[in-house]
Amino acid sequence: MTTAKADLDSDIISLARLALAGRAQDIQMLVQRIARKTRGEKPELSNSLTALLREAPSKDTPLRRMAEIPMPVDSDSRLHLLKIEEAIEIDHTPVLAADVSAALDQLVSERGRLEALDAAGLDPTKTALFVGPPGVGKTLAARWLAKRLGKPLMILDLAAVMSSYLGRTGANLRQVLDYAKQADCVLLLDELDAIAKRRDDRDEVGELKRLVTVLLQQIDDWPASGLLLAATNHPDLLDPAVWRRFEMKVEFPMPERQAIYELVNGLLQPYENKAEHWAKILSVALHGQSFSDVRQSVERARRAAAISGDALDIHLESLILPEQLSKAERINLATMLVDAGLSQRNVQKLTGVARDTVRSHSQPETTARKRRGT
């Protein structure tokens, strides 16, 4: 018996075993592997198997097809361990750094060119790790991806359920991931560092170290039809083996001024006729804050205006907070606002810094341009 025939016989036996066990997702992976192995010697078989894989077995959504599979719950509280978003609504296109946007576009494009990848003997990217400080858009990016791919989003907050896992090895974690594998979804493991800490950390108990091993096995076994995302604010805490398992790493930076401008403009445009003006001001005043903090500040101002009946301008001005800044900080803010294109008159009103002081601290070329326009 040739090696190729022996391999094929072994695959057929494995396929039968999986079919009898009802493991649909694993069957799909094995059929895909057989199609690749037989492409050279049995192209007709390979093409037929590939065609079968592309056929949709049902018009139902992934979650409806899983109605008979119980959703994982905590054995103590009986609460669901997964948060599921099927009909994802996003009020505006996320504002993302160029590198982040390019990475997300690639993940979507790969799933639109499965035939080209298959012809090259490749799978689409199955796993991606989102890294960055809190509030920079990691969860929003996961929701945006799921919406573009037309898949439900499942979110497992590892930090929130950590106490449930201790003492029960990786059984619950394996249960959750096995469920998500069968759902043809986008799964987000939030706060990954809660369980994926370095196994050489002497302060960690053996139970957590075993969870890392379970996680590694699950990542290796993740189906190409799904997408596994993980997010962490502390990449330095991750076990190196976990870090290596993710095929794509996406770093989410703190937003630059242009990104804050786009976010604020998008938030104010439907309600404020001077949205661009305020976006320019707040892109300077709120620089250094996360997307989440900027959004909360703007929405807090809008709520205050709606309740008081005051003009929104009054409450947006309060976000600049000149009374909480030192004299040097107010001068620096005033200078940046002038350099951003605001008139010295408006800057004096907003910051309380005299125009002569602003003029003396502004960039020479900007000051000269202002004088010519006065």
PDB file of N, CA, C and O in Angstrom, residues 32-107:
ATOM      1  N   GLN A  32     -11.698  19.517   3.747  1.00  0.00           N
ATOM      2  CA  GLN A  32     -10.855  20.512   3.103  1.00  0.00           C
ATOM      3  C   GLN A  32      -9.423  19.990   2.959  1.00  0.00           C
ATOM      4  O   GLN A  32      -8.779  20.169   1.913  1.00  0.00           O
ATOM      5  N   ARG A  33      -8.944  19.298   3.991  1.00  0.00           N
ATOM      6  CA  ARG A  33      -7.592  18.748   3.936  1.00  0.00           C
ATOM      7  C   ARG A  33      -7.483  17.646   2.883  1.00  0.00           C
ATOM      8  O   ARG A  33      -6.502  17.572   2.134  1.00  0.00           O
ATOM      9  N   ILE A  34      -8.506  16.790   2.785  1.00  0.00           N
ATOM     10  CA  ILE A  34      -8.494  15.731   1.779  1.00  0.00           C
ATOM     11  C   ILE A  34      -8.505  16.331   0.373  1.00  0.00           C
ATOM     12  O   ILE A  34      -7.812  15.845  -0.523  1.00  0.00           O
ATOM     13  N   ALA A  35      -9.280  17.398   0.192  1.00  0.00           N
ATOM     14  CA  ALA A  35      -9.336  18.054  -1.120  1.00  0.00           C
ATOM     15  C   ALA A  35      -7.962  18.550  -1.544  1.00  0.00           C
ATOM     16  O   ALA A  35      -7.577  18.451  -2.715  1.00  0.00           O
ATOM     17  N   ARG A  36      -7.222  19.062  -0.598  1.00  0.00           N
ATOM     18  CA  ARG A  36      -5.885  19.555  -0.934  1.00  0.00           C
ATOM     19  C   ARG A  36      -4.926  18.401  -1.249  1.00  0.00           C
ATOM     20  O   ARG A  36      -4.125  18.473  -2.179  1.00  0.00           O
ATOM     21  N   LYS A  37      -5.002  17.349  -0.437  1.00  0.00           N
ATOM     22  CA  LYS A  37      -4.092  16.223  -0.640  1.00  0.00           C
ATOM     23  C   LYS A  37      -4.298  15.557  -2.001  1.00  0.00           C
ATOM     24  O   LYS A  37      -3.349  15.051  -2.608  1.00  0.00           O
ATOM     25  N   THR A  38      -5.547  15.541  -2.472  1.00  0.00           N
ATOM     26  CA  THR A  38      -5.863  14.808  -3.708  1.00  0.00           C
ATOM     27  C   THR A  38      -5.833  15.682  -4.950  1.00  0.00           C
ATOM     28  O   THR A  38      -6.146  15.215  -6.040  1.00  0.00           O
ATOM     29  N   ARG A  39      -5.470  16.945  -4.788  1.00  0.00           N
ATOM     30  CA  ARG A  39      -5.519  17.863  -5.931  1.00  0.00           C
ATOM     31  C   ARG A  39      -4.625  17.411  -7.074  1.00  0.00           C
ATOM     32  O   ARG A  39      -4.963  17.530  -8.252  1.00  0.00           O
ATOM     33  N   GLY A  40      -3.457  16.864  -6.736  1.00  0.00           N
ATOM     34  CA  GLY A  40      -2.524  16.456  -7.787  1.00  0.00           C
ATOM     35  C   GLY A  40      -2.913  15.168  -8.480  1.00  0.00           C
ATOM     36  O   GLY A  40      -3.004  15.115  -9.716  1.00  0.00           O
ATOM     37  N   GLU A  41      -3.182  14.111  -7.714  1.00  0.00           N
ATOM     38  CA  GLU A  41      -3.453  12.794  -8.292  1.00  0.00           C
ATOM     39  C   GLU A  41      -4.918  12.591  -8.667  1.00  0.00           C
ATOM     40  O   GLU A  41      -5.232  11.852  -9.604  1.00  0.00           O
ATOM     41  N   LYS A  42      -5.837  13.230  -7.960  1.00  0.00           N
ATOM     42  CA  LYS A  42      -7.263  13.049  -8.242  1.00  0.00           C
ATOM     43  C   LYS A  42      -7.955  14.409  -8.282  1.00  0.00           C
ATOM     44  O   LYS A  42      -8.720  14.766  -7.389  1.00  0.00           O
ATOM     45  N   PRO A  43      -7.686  15.185  -9.335  1.00  0.00           N
ATOM     46  CA  PRO A  43      -8.245  16.548  -9.398  1.00  0.00           C
ATOM     47  C   PRO A  43      -9.762  16.588  -9.408  1.00  0.00           C
ATOM     48  O   PRO A  43     -10.359  17.513  -8.859  1.00  0.00           O
ATOM     49  N   GLU A  44     -10.404  15.579 -10.030  1.00  0.00           N
ATOM     50  CA  GLU A  44     -11.865  15.586 -10.071  1.00  0.00           C
ATOM     51  C   GLU A  44     -12.451  15.411  -8.667  1.00  0.00           C
ATOM     52  O   GLU A  44     -13.418  16.082  -8.287  1.00  0.00           O
ATOM     53  N   LEU A  45     -11.855  14.495  -7.892  1.00  0.00           N
ATOM     54  CA  LEU A  45     -12.293  14.317  -6.512  1.00  0.00           C
ATOM     55  C   LEU A  45     -12.067  15.594  -5.713  1.00  0.00           C
ATOM     56  O   LEU A  45     -12.937  16.030  -4.953  1.00  0.00           O
ATOM     57  N   SER A  46     -10.899  16.185  -5.886  1.00  0.00           N
ATOM     58  CA  SER A  46     -10.565  17.406  -5.163  1.00  0.00           C
ATOM     59  C   SER A  46     -11.558  18.519  -5.484  1.00  0.00           C
ATOM     60  O   SER A  46     -12.054  19.214  -4.594  1.00  0.00           O
ATOM     61  N   ASN A  47     -11.868  18.689  -6.787  1.00  0.00           N
ATOM     62  CA  ASN A  47     -12.796  19.751  -7.194  1.00  0.00           C
ATOM     63  C   ASN A  47     -14.197  19.501  -6.652  1.00  0.00           C
ATOM     64  O   ASN A  47     -14.905  20.430  -6.243  1.00  0.00           O
ATOM     65  N   SER A  48     -14.617  18.227  -6.638  1.00  0.00           N
ATOM     66  CA  SER A  48     -15.949  17.897  -6.128  1.00  0.00           C
ATOM     67  C   SER A  48     -16.053  18.190  -4.637  1.00  0.00           C
ATOM     68  O   SER A  48     -17.064  18.741  -4.157  1.00  0.00           O
ATOM     69  N   LEU A  49     -15.012  17.835  -3.894  1.00  0.00           N
ATOM     70  CA  LEU A  49     -15.029  18.098  -2.450  1.00  0.00           C
ATOM     71  C   LEU A  49     -15.032  19.602  -2.169  1.00  0.00           C
ATOM     72  O   LEU A  49     -15.743  20.088  -1.290  1.00  0.00           O
ATOM     73  N   THR A  50     -14.228  20.338  -2.947  1.00  0.00           N
ATOM     74  CA  THR A  50     -14.177  21.787  -2.768  1.00  0.00           C
ATOM     75  C   THR A  50     -15.528  22.417  -3.062  1.00  0.00           C
ATOM     76  O   THR A  50     -15.973  23.334  -2.365  1.00  0.00           O
ATOM     77  N   ALA A  51     -16.205  21.927  -4.106  1.00  0.00           N
ATOM     78  CA  ALA A  51     -17.528  22.452  -4.444  1.00  0.00           C
ATOM     79  C   ALA A  51     -18.526  22.193  -3.330  1.00  0.00           C
ATOM     80  O   ALA A  51     -19.362  23.044  -3.001  1.00  0.00           O
ATOM     81  N   LEU A  52     -18.445  20.989  -2.733  1.00  0.00           N
ATOM     82  CA  LEU A  52     -19.342  20.668  -1.627  1.00  0.00           C
ATOM     83  C   LEU A  52     -19.128  21.610  -0.439  1.00  0.00           C
ATOM     84  O   LEU A  52     -20.080  22.023   0.227  1.00  0.00           O
ATOM     85  N   LEU A  53     -17.861  21.936  -0.180  1.00  0.00           N
ATOM     86  CA  LEU A  53     -17.553  22.822   0.938  1.00  0.00           C
ATOM     87  C   LEU A  53     -18.133  24.210   0.741  1.00  0.00           C
ATOM     88  O   LEU A  53     -18.459  24.911   1.702  1.00  0.00           O
ATOM     89  N   ARG A  54     -18.249  24.620  -0.527  1.00  0.00           N
ATOM     90  CA  ARG A  54     -18.743  25.971  -0.803  1.00  0.00           C
ATOM     91  C   ARG A  54     -20.261  26.064  -0.765  1.00  0.00           C
ATOM     92  O   ARG A  54     -20.822  27.154  -0.733  1.00  0.00           O
ATOM     93  N   GLU A  55     -20.925  24.920  -0.812  1.00  0.00           N
ATOM     94  CA  GLU A  55     -22.386  24.942  -0.821  1.00  0.00           C
ATOM     95  C   GLU A  55     -22.915  25.256   0.579  1.00  0.00           C
ATOM     96  O   GLU A  55     -22.440  24.719   1.571  1.00  0.00           O
ATOM     97  N   ALA A  56     -23.896  26.138   0.631  1.00  0.00           N
ATOM     98  CA  ALA A  56     -24.507  26.481   1.925  1.00  0.00           C
ATOM     99  C   ALA A  56     -25.534  25.416   2.277  1.00  0.00           C
ATOM    100  O   ALA A  56     -26.494  25.229   1.533  1.00  0.00           O
ATOM    101  N   PRO A  57     -25.369  24.715   3.378  1.00  0.00           N
ATOM    102  CA  PRO A  57     -26.310  23.660   3.750  1.00  0.00           C
ATOM    103  C   PRO A  57     -27.663  24.179   4.202  1.00  0.00           C
ATOM    104  O   PRO A  57     -28.627  23.458   4.219  1.00  0.00           O
ATOM    105  N   SER A  58     -27.731  25.454   4.581  1.00  0.00           N
ATOM    106  CA  SER A  58     -28.981  26.005   5.085  1.00  0.00           C
ATOM    107  C   SER A  58     -28.981  27.496   4.923  1.00  0.00           C
ATOM    108  O   SER A  58     -27.938  28.144   4.944  1.00  0.00           O
ATOM    109  N   LYS A  59     -30.149  28.071   4.732  1.00  0.00           N
ATOM    110  CA  LYS A  59     -30.277  29.507   4.640  1.00  0.00           C
ATOM    111  C   LYS A  59     -30.447  30.135   6.018  1.00  0.00           C
ATOM    112  O   LYS A  59     -30.522  31.353   6.152  1.00  0.00           O
ATOM    113  N   ASP A  60     -30.553  29.301   7.035  1.00  0.00           N
ATOM    114  CA  ASP A  60     -30.698  29.819   8.386  1.00  0.00           C
ATOM    115  C   ASP A  60     -29.413  30.488   8.842  1.00  0.00           C
ATOM    116  O   ASP A  60     -28.331  30.201   8.338  1.00  0.00           O
ATOM    117  N   THR A  61     -29.527  31.393   9.806  1.00  0.00           N
ATOM    118  CA  THR A  61     -28.341  32.013  10.367  1.00  0.00           C
ATOM    119  C   THR A  61     -27.570  30.975  11.164  1.00  0.00           C
ATOM    120  O   THR A  61     -28.129  29.962  11.599  1.00  0.00           O
ATOM    121  N   PRO A  62     -26.264  31.199  11.406  1.00  0.00           N
ATOM    122  CA  PRO A  62     -25.467  30.234  12.167  1.00  0.00           C
ATOM    123  C   PRO A  62     -26.066  29.906  13.519  1.00  0.00           C
ATOM    124  O   PRO A  62     -26.026  28.767  13.971  1.00  0.00           O
ATOM    125  N   LEU A  63     -26.656  30.897  14.189  1.00  0.00           N
ATOM    126  CA  LEU A  63     -27.183  30.640  15.522  1.00  0.00           C
ATOM    127  C   LEU A  63     -28.474  29.829  15.470  1.00  0.00           C
ATOM    128  O   LEU A  63     -28.752  29.036  16.361  1.00  0.00           O
ATOM    129  N   ARG A  64     -29.279  30.019  14.434  1.00  0.00           N
ATOM    130  CA  ARG A  64     -30.492  29.209  14.312  1.00  0.00           C
ATOM    131  C   ARG A  64     -30.128  27.748  14.065  1.00  0.00           C
ATOM    132  O   ARG A  64     -30.812  26.837  14.508  1.00  0.00           O
ATOM    133  N   ARG A  65     -29.047  27.531  13.294  1.00  0.00           N
ATOM    134  CA  ARG A  65     -28.635  26.156  13.032  1.00  0.00           C
ATOM    135  C   ARG A  65     -28.134  25.480  14.304  1.00  0.00           C
ATOM    136  O   ARG A  65     -28.025  24.273  14.375  1.00  0.00           O
ATOM    137  N   MET A  66     -27.803  26.284  15.329  1.00  0.00           N
ATOM    138  CA  MET A  66     -27.264  25.728  16.570  1.00  0.00           C
ATOM    139  C   MET A  66     -28.309  25.698  17.679  1.00  0.00           C
ATOM    140  O   MET A  66     -27.975  25.548  18.856  1.00  0.00           O
ATOM    141  N   ALA A  67     -29.572  25.868  17.316  1.00  0.00           N
ATOM    142  CA  ALA A  67     -30.619  25.972  18.333  1.00  0.00           C
ATOM    143  C   ALA A  67     -30.670  24.753  19.238  1.00  0.00           C
ATOM    144  O   ALA A  67     -31.067  24.848  20.404  1.00  0.00           O
ATOM    145  N   GLU A  68     -30.270  23.604  18.696  1.00  0.00           N
ATOM    146  CA  GLU A  68     -30.356  22.380  19.490  1.00  0.00           C
ATOM    147  C   GLU A  68     -29.146  22.183  20.400  1.00  0.00           C
ATOM    148  O   GLU A  68     -29.143  21.265  21.216  1.00  0.00           O
ATOM    149  N   ILE A  69     -28.122  23.015  20.221  1.00  0.00           N
ATOM    150  CA  ILE A  69     -26.915  22.897  21.047  1.00  0.00           C
ATOM    151  C   ILE A  69     -27.028  23.869  22.217  1.00  0.00           C
ATOM    152  O   ILE A  69     -27.168  25.068  22.012  1.00  0.00           O
ATOM    153  N   PRO A  70     -27.004  23.401  23.450  1.00  0.00           N
ATOM    154  CA  PRO A  70     -27.158  24.310  24.589  1.00  0.00           C
ATOM    155  C   PRO A  70     -25.994  25.290  24.690  1.00  0.00           C
ATOM    156  O   PRO A  70     -24.835  24.920  24.493  1.00  0.00           O
ATOM    157  N   MET A  71     -26.322  26.544  24.988  1.00  0.00           N
ATOM    158  CA  MET A  71     -25.288  27.560  25.134  1.00  0.00           C
ATOM    159  C   MET A  71     -24.529  27.334  26.444  1.00  0.00           C
ATOM    160  O   MET A  71     -25.138  27.000  27.465  1.00  0.00           O
ATOM    161  N   PRO A  72     -23.218  27.498  26.439  1.00  0.00           N
ATOM    162  CA  PRO A  72     -22.431  27.262  27.661  1.00  0.00           C
ATOM    163  C   PRO A  72     -22.862  28.181  28.799  1.00  0.00           C
ATOM    164  O   PRO A  72     -23.082  29.377  28.592  1.00  0.00           O
ATOM    165  N   VAL A  73     -23.012  27.606  29.986  1.00  0.00           N
ATOM    166  CA  VAL A  73     -23.374  28.383  31.166  1.00  0.00           C
ATOM    167  C   VAL A  73     -22.432  28.040  32.299  1.00  0.00           C
ATOM    168  O   VAL A  73     -21.807  26.976  32.321  1.00  0.00           O
ATOM    169  N   ASP A  74     -22.319  28.945  33.244  1.00  0.00           N
ATOM    170  CA  ASP A  74     -21.527  28.688  34.444  1.00  0.00           C
ATOM    171  C   ASP A  74     -22.264  27.668  35.299  1.00  0.00           C
ATOM    172  O   ASP A  74     -23.469  27.800  35.561  1.00  0.00           O
ATOM    173  N   SER A  75     -21.575  26.653  35.745  1.00  0.00           N
ATOM    174  CA  SER A  75     -22.238  25.561  36.468  1.00  0.00           C
ATOM    175  C   SER A  75     -22.753  25.991  37.835  1.00  0.00           C
ATOM    176  O   SER A  75     -23.646  25.352  38.396  1.00  0.00           O
ATOM    177  N   ASP A  76     -22.205  27.096  38.381  1.00  0.00           N
ATOM    178  CA  ASP A  76     -22.667  27.569  39.691  1.00  0.00           C
ATOM    179  C   ASP A  76     -23.832  28.551  39.549  1.00  0.00           C
ATOM    180  O   ASP A  76     -24.902  28.364  40.119  1.00  0.00           O
ATOM    181  N   SER A  77     -23.624  29.609  38.761  1.00  0.00           N
ATOM    182  CA  SER A  77     -24.640  30.659  38.644  1.00  0.00           C
ATOM    183  C   SER A  77     -25.682  30.357  37.589  1.00  0.00           C
ATOM    184  O   SER A  77     -26.756  30.960  37.592  1.00  0.00           O
ATOM    185  N   ARG A  78     -25.376  29.451  36.644  1.00  0.00           N
ATOM    186  CA  ARG A  78     -26.230  29.116  35.509  1.00  0.00           C
ATOM    187  C   ARG A  78     -26.393  30.291  34.560  1.00  0.00           C
ATOM    188  O   ARG A  78     -27.310  30.314  33.735  1.00  0.00           O
ATOM    189  N   LEU A  79     -25.515  31.267  34.653  1.00  0.00           N
ATOM    190  CA  LEU A  79     -25.539  32.399  33.730  1.00  0.00           C
ATOM    191  C   LEU A  79     -24.750  32.047  32.477  1.00  0.00           C
ATOM    192  O   LEU A  79     -23.774  31.298  32.527  1.00  0.00           O
ATOM    193  N   HIS A  80     -25.173  32.610  31.355  1.00  0.00           N
ATOM    194  CA  HIS A  80     -24.476  32.371  30.100  1.00  0.00           C
ATOM    195  C   HIS A  80     -23.055  32.935  30.161  1.00  0.00           C
ATOM    196  O   HIS A  80     -22.826  34.034  30.689  1.00  0.00           O
ATOM    197  N   LEU A  81     -22.122  32.202  29.614  1.00  0.00           N
ATOM    198  CA  LEU A  81     -20.724  32.628  29.617  1.00  0.00           C
ATOM    199  C   LEU A  81     -20.376  33.473  28.402  1.00  0.00           C
ATOM    200  O   LEU A  81     -19.316  34.085  28.366  1.00  0.00           O
ATOM    201  N   LEU A  82     -21.250  33.490  27.416  1.00  0.00           N
ATOM    202  CA  LEU A  82     -20.991  34.240  26.187  1.00  0.00           C
ATOM    203  C   LEU A  82     -22.008  35.349  26.010  1.00  0.00           C
ATOM    204  O   LEU A  82     -23.199  35.168  26.278  1.00  0.00           O
ATOM    205  N   LYS A  83     -21.540  36.491  25.559  1.00  0.00           N
ATOM    206  CA  LYS A  83     -22.429  37.554  25.108  1.00  0.00           C
ATOM    207  C   LYS A  83     -22.490  37.461  23.586  1.00  0.00           C
ATOM    208  O   LYS A  83     -21.448  37.435  22.927  1.00  0.00           O
ATOM    209  N   ILE A  84     -23.692  37.384  23.028  1.00  0.00           N
ATOM    210  CA  ILE A  84     -23.835  37.161  21.591  1.00  0.00           C
ATOM    211  C   ILE A  84     -24.550  38.344  20.946  1.00  0.00           C
ATOM    212  O   ILE A  84     -25.606  38.776  21.419  1.00  0.00           O
ATOM    213  N   GLU A  85     -23.963  38.881  19.874  1.00  0.00           N
ATOM    214  CA  GLU A  85     -24.575  39.935  19.069  1.00  0.00           C
ATOM    215  C   GLU A  85     -24.766  39.385  17.668  1.00  0.00           C
ATOM    216  O   GLU A  85     -23.789  39.136  16.961  1.00  0.00           O
ATOM    217  N   GLU A  86     -26.028  39.199  17.288  1.00  0.00           N
ATOM    218  CA  GLU A  86     -26.301  38.657  15.953  1.00  0.00           C
ATOM    219  C   GLU A  86     -26.623  39.764  14.953  1.00  0.00           C
ATOM    220  O   GLU A  86     -26.078  39.798  13.855  1.00  0.00           O
ATOM    221  N   ALA A  87     -27.516  40.669  15.320  1.00  0.00           N
ATOM    222  CA  ALA A  87     -27.850  41.810  14.450  1.00  0.00           C
ATOM    223  C   ALA A  87     -27.039  42.997  14.945  1.00  0.00           C
ATOM    224  O   ALA A  87     -27.471  43.762  15.816  1.00  0.00           O
ATOM    225  N   ILE A  88     -25.850  43.153  14.401  1.00  0.00           N
ATOM    226  CA  ILE A  88     -24.909  44.167  14.893  1.00  0.00           C
ATOM    227  C   ILE A  88     -25.238  45.530  14.295  1.00  0.00           C
ATOM    228  O   ILE A  88     -25.346  45.683  13.074  1.00  0.00           O
ATOM    229  N   GLU A  89     -25.409  46.522  15.159  1.00  0.00           N
ATOM    230  CA  GLU A  89     -25.683  47.889  14.731  1.00  0.00           C
ATOM    231  C   GLU A  89     -24.526  48.786  15.167  1.00  0.00           C
ATOM    232  O   GLU A  89     -24.147  48.803  16.337  1.00  0.00           O
ATOM    233  N   ILE A  90     -23.962  49.524  14.218  1.00  0.00           N
ATOM    234  CA  ILE A  90     -22.890  50.483  14.501  1.00  0.00           C
ATOM    235  C   ILE A  90     -23.310  51.814  13.908  1.00  0.00           C
ATOM    236  O   ILE A  90     -23.633  51.898  12.715  1.00  0.00           O
ATOM    237  N   ASP A  91     -23.345  52.868  14.743  1.00  0.00           N
ATOM    238  CA  ASP A  91     -23.921  54.129  14.296  1.00  0.00           C
ATOM    239  C   ASP A  91     -23.075  54.866  13.269  1.00  0.00           C
ATOM    240  O   ASP A  91     -23.582  55.692  12.519  1.00  0.00           O
ATOM    241  N   HIS A  92     -21.774  54.567  13.218  1.00  0.00           N
ATOM    242  CA  HIS A  92     -20.938  55.194  12.190  1.00  0.00           C
ATOM    243  C   HIS A  92     -19.694  54.336  11.978  1.00  0.00           C
ATOM    244  O   HIS A  92     -19.324  53.531  12.831  1.00  0.00           O
ATOM    245  N   THR A  93     -19.086  54.505  10.827  1.00  0.00           N
ATOM    246  CA  THR A  93     -17.875  53.755  10.514  1.00  0.00           C
ATOM    247  C   THR A  93     -16.784  54.081  11.537  1.00  0.00           C
ATOM    248  O   THR A  93     -16.521  55.265  11.799  1.00  0.00           O
ATOM    249  N   PRO A  94     -16.162  53.089  12.137  1.00  0.00           N
ATOM    250  CA  PRO A  94     -15.125  53.366  13.139  1.00  0.00           C
ATOM    251  C   PRO A  94     -13.976  54.193  12.570  1.00  0.00           C
ATOM    252  O   PRO A  94     -13.595  54.037  11.406  1.00  0.00           O
ATOM    253  N   VAL A  95     -13.457  55.074  13.394  1.00  0.00           N
ATOM    254  CA  VAL A  95     -12.272  55.846  13.037  1.00  0.00           C
ATOM    255  C   VAL A  95     -11.063  55.054  13.528  1.00  0.00           C
ATOM    256  O   VAL A  95     -10.884  54.873  14.732  1.00  0.00           O
ATOM    257  N   LEU A  96     -10.256  54.567  12.599  1.00  0.00           N
ATOM    258  CA  LEU A  96      -9.141  53.693  12.950  1.00  0.00           C
ATOM    259  C   LEU A  96      -7.856  54.193  12.309  1.00  0.00           C
ATOM    260  O   LEU A  96      -7.881  54.834  11.250  1.00  0.00           O
ATOM    261  N   ALA A  97      -6.729  53.879  12.942  1.00  0.00           N
ATOM    262  CA  ALA A  97      -5.435  54.204  12.356  1.00  0.00           C
ATOM    263  C   ALA A  97      -5.274  53.455  11.039  1.00  0.00           C
ATOM    264  O   ALA A  97      -5.872  52.400  10.827  1.00  0.00           O
ATOM    265  N   ALA A  98      -4.445  53.987  10.151  1.00  0.00           N
ATOM    266  CA  ALA A  98      -4.290  53.413   8.806  1.00  0.00           C
ATOM    267  C   ALA A  98      -3.856  51.955   8.865  1.00  0.00           C
ATOM    268  O   ALA A  98      -4.385  51.106   8.125  1.00  0.00           O
ATOM    269  N   ASP A  99      -2.899  51.632   9.733  1.00  0.00           N
ATOM    270  CA  ASP A  99      -2.413  50.251   9.827  1.00  0.00           C
ATOM    271  C   ASP A  99      -3.504  49.310  10.336  1.00  0.00           C
ATOM    272  O   ASP A  99      -3.624  48.173   9.876  1.00  0.00           O
ATOM    273  N   VAL A 100      -4.298  49.785  11.290  1.00  0.00           N
ATOM    274  CA  VAL A 100      -5.381  48.961  11.829  1.00  0.00           C
ATOM    275  C   VAL A 100      -6.435  48.730  10.755  1.00  0.00           C
ATOM    276  O   VAL A 100      -6.896  47.599  10.543  1.00  0.00           O
ATOM    277  N   SER A 101      -6.804  49.790  10.052  1.00  0.00           N
ATOM    278  CA  SER A 101      -7.804  49.677   8.992  1.00  0.00           C
ATOM    279  C   SER A 101      -7.349  48.714   7.907  1.00  0.00           C
ATOM    280  O   SER A 101      -8.134  47.895   7.404  1.00  0.00           O
ATOM    281  N   ALA A 102      -6.062  48.783   7.549  1.00  0.00           N
ATOM    282  CA  ALA A 102      -5.530  47.889   6.512  1.00  0.00           C
ATOM    283  C   ALA A 102      -5.588  46.431   6.959  1.00  0.00           C
ATOM    284  O   ALA A 102      -5.906  45.536   6.166  1.00  0.00           O
ATOM    285  N   ALA A 103      -5.295  46.174   8.243  1.00  0.00           N
ATOM    286  CA  ALA A 103      -5.341  44.803   8.752  1.00  0.00           C
ATOM    287  C   ALA A 103      -6.771  44.255   8.728  1.00  0.00           C
ATOM    288  O   ALA A 103      -7.000  43.106   8.324  1.00  0.00           O
ATOM    289  N   LEU A 104      -7.741  45.069   9.125  1.00  0.00           N
ATOM    290  CA  LEU A 104      -9.130  44.618   9.108  1.00  0.00           C
ATOM    291  C   LEU A 104      -9.610  44.386   7.677  1.00  0.00           C
ATOM    292  O   LEU A 104     -10.332  43.415   7.400  1.00  0.00           O
ATOM    293  N   ASP A 105      -9.202  45.276   6.773  1.00  0.00           N
ATOM    294  CA  ASP A 105      -9.576  45.100   5.362  1.00  0.00           C
ATOM    295  C   ASP A 105      -9.030  43.789   4.809  1.00  0.00           C
ATOM    296  O   ASP A 105      -9.688  43.108   4.016  1.00  0.00           O
ATOM    297  N   GLN A 106      -7.809  43.438   5.226  1.00  0.00           N
ATOM    298  CA  GLN A 106      -7.220  42.183   4.747  1.00  0.00           C
ATOM    299  C   GLN A 106      -8.024  40.983   5.242  1.00  0.00           C
ATOM    300  O   GLN A 106      -8.269  40.036   4.478  1.00  0.00           O
ATOM    301  N   LEU A 107      -8.442  41.009   6.503  1.00  0.00           N
ATOM    302  CA  LEU A 107      -9.225  39.899   7.046  1.00  0.00           C
ATOM    303  C   LEU A 107     -10.534  39.722   6.273  1.00  0.00           C
ATOM    304  O   LEU A 107     -10.963  38.600   5.999  1.00  0.00           O
TER     305      LEU A 107
END
